[in-house]
């Protein structure tokens, strides 16, 4: 993409619109290879599922703190606003960034977010100076409330976390995009490259994924595919697709033909 087509989140700017997770890989080396192949500038890490103090050579935290990427700590595994806020405060004390992904789960089977707890946590975190990117349901009302609170972006799901079902409700995403004044980043449910391309063609500003890459048979190759899909989808959105028609329309004009 061109240097002037930047994704702006709070005070930060990014060229890549692909955000990637760091869980479920077979090794730290595979994680590194996939992250590099994705071209992502922002990587997210589940604070409750890694040893934040283990920063020795060969550890995941050593890789993530290598300054190669902007780190996006997340609160996966938190089920209350208090747990999420406490987790991010701890991350701040350990020197991690104030750019954070807020995730408050309401149900362990579907991993759908708890709207009420997410809104409560977002209010506290914004007041404390965090740049908050909340994972949320694809509900235009919830997204509007999160934006009104002061969240720097909204991150509606495409489908349940880790499901790989793709975008199940593009119509809701269109409404969210129509009303939002902050970036809309699809988070969760992407299964393959075409899903990422569709999200970007709809006008979404970015896509965050983990399992779609880490769970592929060849994660590094899938990371490359996702990088290309996000770029292609963005270009298609900027180019503006042709209108859909019910009937055929000849590719070659008839005007000027010799009879």
Short mmCIF file of C-alpha atoms in Angstrom, two decimals:
data_model
loop_
_atom_site.label_atom_id
_atom_site.label_comp_id
_atom_site.label_asym_id
_atom_site.label_seq_id
_atom_site.Cartn_x
_atom_site.Cartn_y
_atom_site.Cartn_z
CA UNK A 1 0.00 0.00 0.00
CA UNK A 2 1.08 3.60 -0.49
CA UNK A 3 2.75 5.45 2.35
CA UNK A 4 -0.14 7.91 2.62
CA UNK A 5 -2.73 5.14 3.21
CA UNK A 6 -1.99 4.76 6.90
CA UNK A 7 -4.10 3.22 9.63
CA UNK A 8 -4.36 5.74 12.46
CA UNK A 9 -5.23 4.51 15.95
CA UNK A 10 -5.00 7.14 18.64
CA UNK A 11 -1.64 8.81 18.21
CA UNK A 12 -0.12 5.89 16.31
CA UNK A 13 0.12 5.20 12.58
CA UNK A 14 0.60 1.84 10.87
CA UNK A 15 1.16 0.76 7.28
CA UNK A 16 0.00 -2.81 7.83
CA UNK A 17 -3.69 -3.38 8.48
CA UNK A 18 -3.18 -6.96 9.60
CA UNK A 19 -2.96 -7.54 13.35
CA UNK A 20 -1.88 -11.01 14.47
CA UNK A 21 -1.93 -13.04 17.66
CA UNK A 22 0.89 -15.04 19.22
CA UNK A 23 -0.86 -18.11 20.64
CA UNK A 24 -1.18 -21.73 19.45
CA UNK A 25 2.07 -21.94 17.50
CA UNK A 26 4.27 -25.02 17.81
CA UNK A 27 7.32 -23.07 18.95
CA UNK A 28 8.71 -19.59 19.45
CA UNK A 29 10.62 -19.96 16.18
CA UNK A 30 7.44 -20.77 14.28
CA UNK A 31 5.82 -17.76 15.93
CA UNK A 32 8.65 -15.55 14.75
CA UNK A 33 8.52 -16.88 11.20
CA UNK A 34 4.75 -16.42 10.95
CA UNK A 35 4.80 -12.90 12.39
CA UNK A 36 7.51 -11.85 9.98
CA UNK A 37 5.72 -13.44 7.01
CA UNK A 38 2.47 -11.64 7.91
CA UNK A 39 4.05 -8.22 7.62
CA UNK A 40 2.09 -7.19 10.71
CA UNK A 41 3.31 -4.24 12.73
CA UNK A 42 1.01 -4.93 15.70
CA UNK A 43 0.98 -8.26 17.53
CA UNK A 44 -1.24 -9.15 20.45
CA UNK A 45 -0.42 -11.32 23.46
CA UNK A 46 -2.75 -12.80 26.09
CA UNK A 47 -1.43 -11.45 29.37
CA UNK A 48 -2.99 -14.21 31.46
CA UNK A 49 -1.58 -17.00 29.34
CA UNK A 50 2.12 -16.16 29.18
CA UNK A 51 4.84 -15.68 31.75
CA UNK A 52 5.37 -11.92 31.49
CA UNK A 53 8.52 -12.08 33.62
CA UNK A 54 10.26 -14.74 31.53
CA UNK A 55 12.28 -12.59 29.17
CA UNK A 56 15.24 -14.89 28.73
CA UNK A 57 16.74 -15.83 25.37
CA UNK A 58 14.35 -17.99 23.37
CA UNK A 59 11.24 -16.98 25.32
CA UNK A 60 8.08 -15.59 23.73
CA UNK A 61 8.35 -12.36 25.71
CA UNK A 62 11.94 -11.86 24.56
CA UNK A 63 10.71 -12.15 20.98
CA UNK A 64 7.80 -9.78 21.49
CA UNK A 65 9.88 -7.17 23.30
CA UNK A 66 12.53 -7.12 20.57
CA UNK A 67 11.10 -3.80 19.30
CA UNK A 68 10.27 -5.41 15.96
CA UNK A 69 6.54 -5.01 16.59
CA UNK A 70 4.13 -2.80 18.48
CA UNK A 71 2.83 -4.95 21.32
CA UNK A 72 -0.91 -5.07 21.96
CA UNK A 73 -1.53 -6.71 25.36
CA UNK A 74 -4.96 -8.33 25.65
CA UNK A 75 -7.16 -9.56 28.47
CA UNK A 76 -8.22 -12.94 27.04
CA UNK A 77 -9.52 -15.14 29.82
CA UNK A 78 -11.01 -12.28 31.85
CA UNK A 79 -14.69 -12.58 32.77
CA UNK A 80 -15.24 -9.36 34.71
CA UNK A 81 -14.40 -5.71 34.24
CA UNK A 82 -12.35 -5.78 37.46
CA UNK A 83 -10.19 -8.66 36.21
CA UNK A 84 -9.58 -6.99 32.87
CA UNK A 85 -8.66 -3.62 34.38
CA UNK A 86 -6.40 -5.21 36.98
CA UNK A 87 -4.63 -7.26 34.30
CA UNK A 88 -3.91 -4.22 32.14
CA UNK A 89 -2.72 -2.17 35.09
CA UNK A 90 -0.24 -4.95 35.86
CA UNK A 91 0.94 -4.95 32.26
CA UNK A 92 1.52 -1.21 32.44
CA UNK A 93 3.57 -1.64 35.61
CA UNK A 94 5.71 -4.23 33.82
CA UNK A 95 6.50 -1.72 31.11
CA UNK A 96 4.14 -2.90 28.38
CA UNK A 97 2.40 -0.42 26.10
CA UNK A 98 -0.70 1.61 26.93
CA UNK A 99 -2.20 0.45 23.62
CA UNK A 100 -4.40 -2.43 24.78
CA UNK A 101 -7.01 -4.88 23.54
CA UNK A 102 -9.88 -5.14 25.99
CA UNK A 103 -11.61 -8.51 26.08
CA UNK A 104 -14.20 -9.42 28.72
CA UNK A 105 -15.81 -12.78 28.05
CA UNK A 106 -19.40 -13.48 29.01
CA UNK A 107 -19.69 -17.16 28.13
CA UNK A 108 -16.97 -19.88 28.16
CA UNK A 109 -18.57 -21.94 25.37
CA UNK A 110 -19.13 -19.26 22.72
CA UNK A 111 -16.51 -16.82 24.03
CA UNK A 112 -18.91 -14.02 23.22
CA UNK A 113 -18.08 -10.77 25.01
CA UNK A 114 -20.04 -9.46 27.99
CA UNK A 115 -21.31 -6.10 26.72
CA UNK A 116 -22.03 -4.62 30.14
CA UNK A 117 -18.67 -5.59 31.62
CA UNK A 118 -16.82 -4.49 28.48
CA UNK A 119 -18.39 -1.03 28.64
CA UNK A 120 -17.61 -0.72 32.35
CA UNK A 121 -13.98 -1.71 31.88
CA UNK A 122 -13.59 0.59 28.85
CA UNK A 123 -14.77 3.60 30.86
CA UNK A 124 -12.19 2.99 33.57
CA UNK A 125 -9.32 2.30 31.19
CA UNK A 126 -9.97 5.35 29.01
CA UNK A 127 -10.04 7.54 32.14
CA UNK A 128 -6.67 6.09 33.16
CA UNK A 129 -5.08 7.03 29.85
CA UNK A 130 -5.07 3.69 28.05
CA UNK A 131 -5.62 3.57 24.30
CA UNK A 132 -8.41 1.02 24.28
CA UNK A 133 -9.33 -1.36 21.45
CA UNK A 134 -12.34 -3.37 22.66
CA UNK A 135 -13.36 -6.77 21.35
CA UNK A 136 -17.13 -6.69 21.03
CA UNK A 137 -20.17 -8.26 19.44
CA UNK A 138 -21.09 -7.06 15.95
CA UNK A 139 -23.75 -4.78 17.41
CA UNK A 140 -23.90 -1.21 16.05
CA UNK A 141 -25.31 0.10 19.35
CA UNK A 142 -22.53 -1.41 21.47
CA UNK A 143 -19.91 -0.15 19.01
CA UNK A 144 -21.38 3.36 19.18
CA UNK A 145 -21.34 3.33 22.98
CA UNK A 146 -17.72 2.17 23.05
CA UNK A 147 -16.76 4.96 20.65
CA UNK A 148 -18.65 7.50 22.77
CA UNK A 149 -16.70 6.36 25.83
CA UNK A 150 -13.48 7.23 24.04
CA UNK A 151 -12.19 3.94 22.65
CA UNK A 152 -9.65 4.46 19.88
CA UNK A 153 -11.20 1.75 17.68
CA UNK A 154 -13.90 -0.90 17.85
CA UNK A 155 -13.24 -4.57 17.18
CA UNK A 156 -16.46 -6.42 16.32
CA UNK A 157 -16.25 -10.16 15.82
CA UNK A 158 -16.89 -11.76 12.44
CA UNK A 159 -17.75 -15.08 14.10
CA UNK A 160 -16.91 -16.79 17.42
CA UNK A 161 -13.25 -16.80 18.43
CA UNK A 162 -11.31 -19.60 16.77
CA UNK A 163 -14.31 -20.82 14.76
CA UNK A 164 -12.98 -19.97 11.30
CA UNK A 165 -16.55 -19.41 10.09
CA UNK A 166 -15.77 -16.14 8.32
CA UNK A 167 -17.97 -13.06 8.25
CA UNK A 168 -21.45 -14.22 9.24
CA UNK A 169 -23.17 -10.83 9.27
CA UNK A 170 -21.73 -8.37 6.74
CA UNK A 171 -24.87 -6.25 7.04
CA UNK A 172 -24.15 -5.37 10.68
CA UNK A 173 -20.56 -4.56 9.79
CA UNK A 174 -21.79 -2.15 7.10
CA UNK A 175 -23.96 -0.34 9.65
CA UNK A 176 -21.07 -0.16 12.12
CA UNK A 177 -18.79 1.22 9.40
CA UNK A 178 -21.39 3.75 8.32
CA UNK A 179 -21.69 5.27 11.78
CA UNK A 180 -18.16 4.86 13.17
CA UNK A 181 -15.72 7.75 13.38
CA UNK A 182 -12.93 5.49 14.66
CA UNK A 183 -11.30 2.52 12.92
CA UNK A 184 -13.29 -0.70 12.72
CA UNK A 185 -11.09 -3.79 13.01
CA UNK A 186 -12.65 -7.21 12.50
CA UNK A 187 -11.60 -9.43 15.38
CA UNK A 188 -12.26 -13.20 15.56
CA UNK A 189 -13.78 -15.73 13.20
CA UNK A 190 -11.60 -15.29 10.12
CA UNK A 191 -10.72 -18.71 8.69
CA UNK A 192 -8.88 -18.13 5.44
CA UNK A 193 -7.57 -15.43 3.12
CA UNK A 194 -10.88 -14.81 1.35
CA UNK A 195 -12.51 -13.94 4.70
CA UNK A 196 -9.87 -11.28 5.32
CA UNK A 197 -10.30 -9.90 1.81
CA UNK A 198 -14.08 -9.65 2.24
CA UNK A 199 -13.68 -7.76 5.52
CA UNK A 200 -11.40 -5.25 3.87
CA UNK A 201 -13.61 -4.94 0.77
CA UNK A 202 -16.50 -4.00 3.06
CA UNK A 203 -14.41 -1.05 4.23
CA UNK A 204 -13.08 -2.39 7.52
CA UNK A 205 -9.88 -0.66 8.51
CA UNK A 206 -8.06 -3.79 9.63
CA UNK A 207 -8.32 -7.45 10.60
CA UNK A 208 -7.01 -9.22 13.70
CA UNK A 209 -6.49 -12.97 13.65
CA UNK A 210 -4.63 -15.76 15.41
CA UNK A 211 -6.06 -19.24 14.89
CA UNK A 212 -6.54 -18.73 11.15
CA UNK A 213 -2.75 -18.56 10.84
CA UNK A 214 -1.51 -20.64 13.77
CA UNK A 215 -4.06 -23.40 13.10
CA UNK A 216 -3.24 -23.75 9.41
CA UNK A 217 -1.30 -26.77 8.16
CA UNK A 218 1.43 -24.37 7.06
CA UNK A 219 1.20 -21.31 9.32
CA UNK A 220 3.98 -19.33 7.67
CA UNK A 221 2.48 -19.77 4.21
CA UNK A 222 -0.96 -18.82 5.55
CA UNK A 223 0.54 -15.72 7.13
CA UNK A 224 1.80 -14.68 3.70
CA UNK A 225 -1.64 -15.36 2.21
CA UNK A 226 -3.33 -13.23 4.86
CA UNK A 227 -0.91 -10.38 4.22
CA UNK A 228 -1.73 -10.43 0.52
CA UNK A 229 -5.48 -10.79 1.14
CA UNK A 230 -5.65 -7.80 3.44
CA UNK A 231 -3.73 -5.68 0.95
CA UNK A 232 -5.87 -6.87 -1.97
CA UNK A 233 -9.10 -6.24 -0.09
CA UNK A 234 -7.99 -2.75 0.87
CA UNK A 235 -7.06 -1.92 -2.73
CA UNK A 236 -10.40 -3.24 -3.97
CA UNK A 237 -12.25 -1.08 -1.45
CA UNK A 238 -10.31 2.03 -2.44
CA UNK A 239 -10.79 1.26 -6.15
CA UNK A 240 -14.57 0.90 -5.78
CA UNK A 241 -16.21 -2.19 -7.20
CA UNK A 242 -18.44 -2.16 -10.27
CA UNK A 243 -22.21 -2.13 -9.62
CA UNK A 244 -23.98 -5.48 -9.50
CA UNK A 245 -26.47 -6.13 -12.31
CA UNK A 246 -29.18 -8.71 -12.73
CA UNK A 247 -28.52 -9.18 -16.46
CA UNK A 248 -25.46 -9.35 -18.67
CA UNK A 249 -23.72 -6.26 -19.92
CA UNK A 250 -21.36 -6.67 -22.87
CA UNK A 251 -17.72 -6.00 -22.10
CA UNK A 252 -17.12 -4.49 -25.55
CA UNK A 253 -19.15 -1.39 -26.51
CA UNK A 254 -21.52 -1.66 -29.45
CA UNK A 255 -21.17 1.99 -30.55
CA UNK A 256 -19.13 2.40 -33.72
CA UNK A 257 -19.55 -1.17 -34.96
CA UNK A 258 -19.66 -1.59 -38.73
CA UNK A 259 -22.92 -3.18 -39.91
#
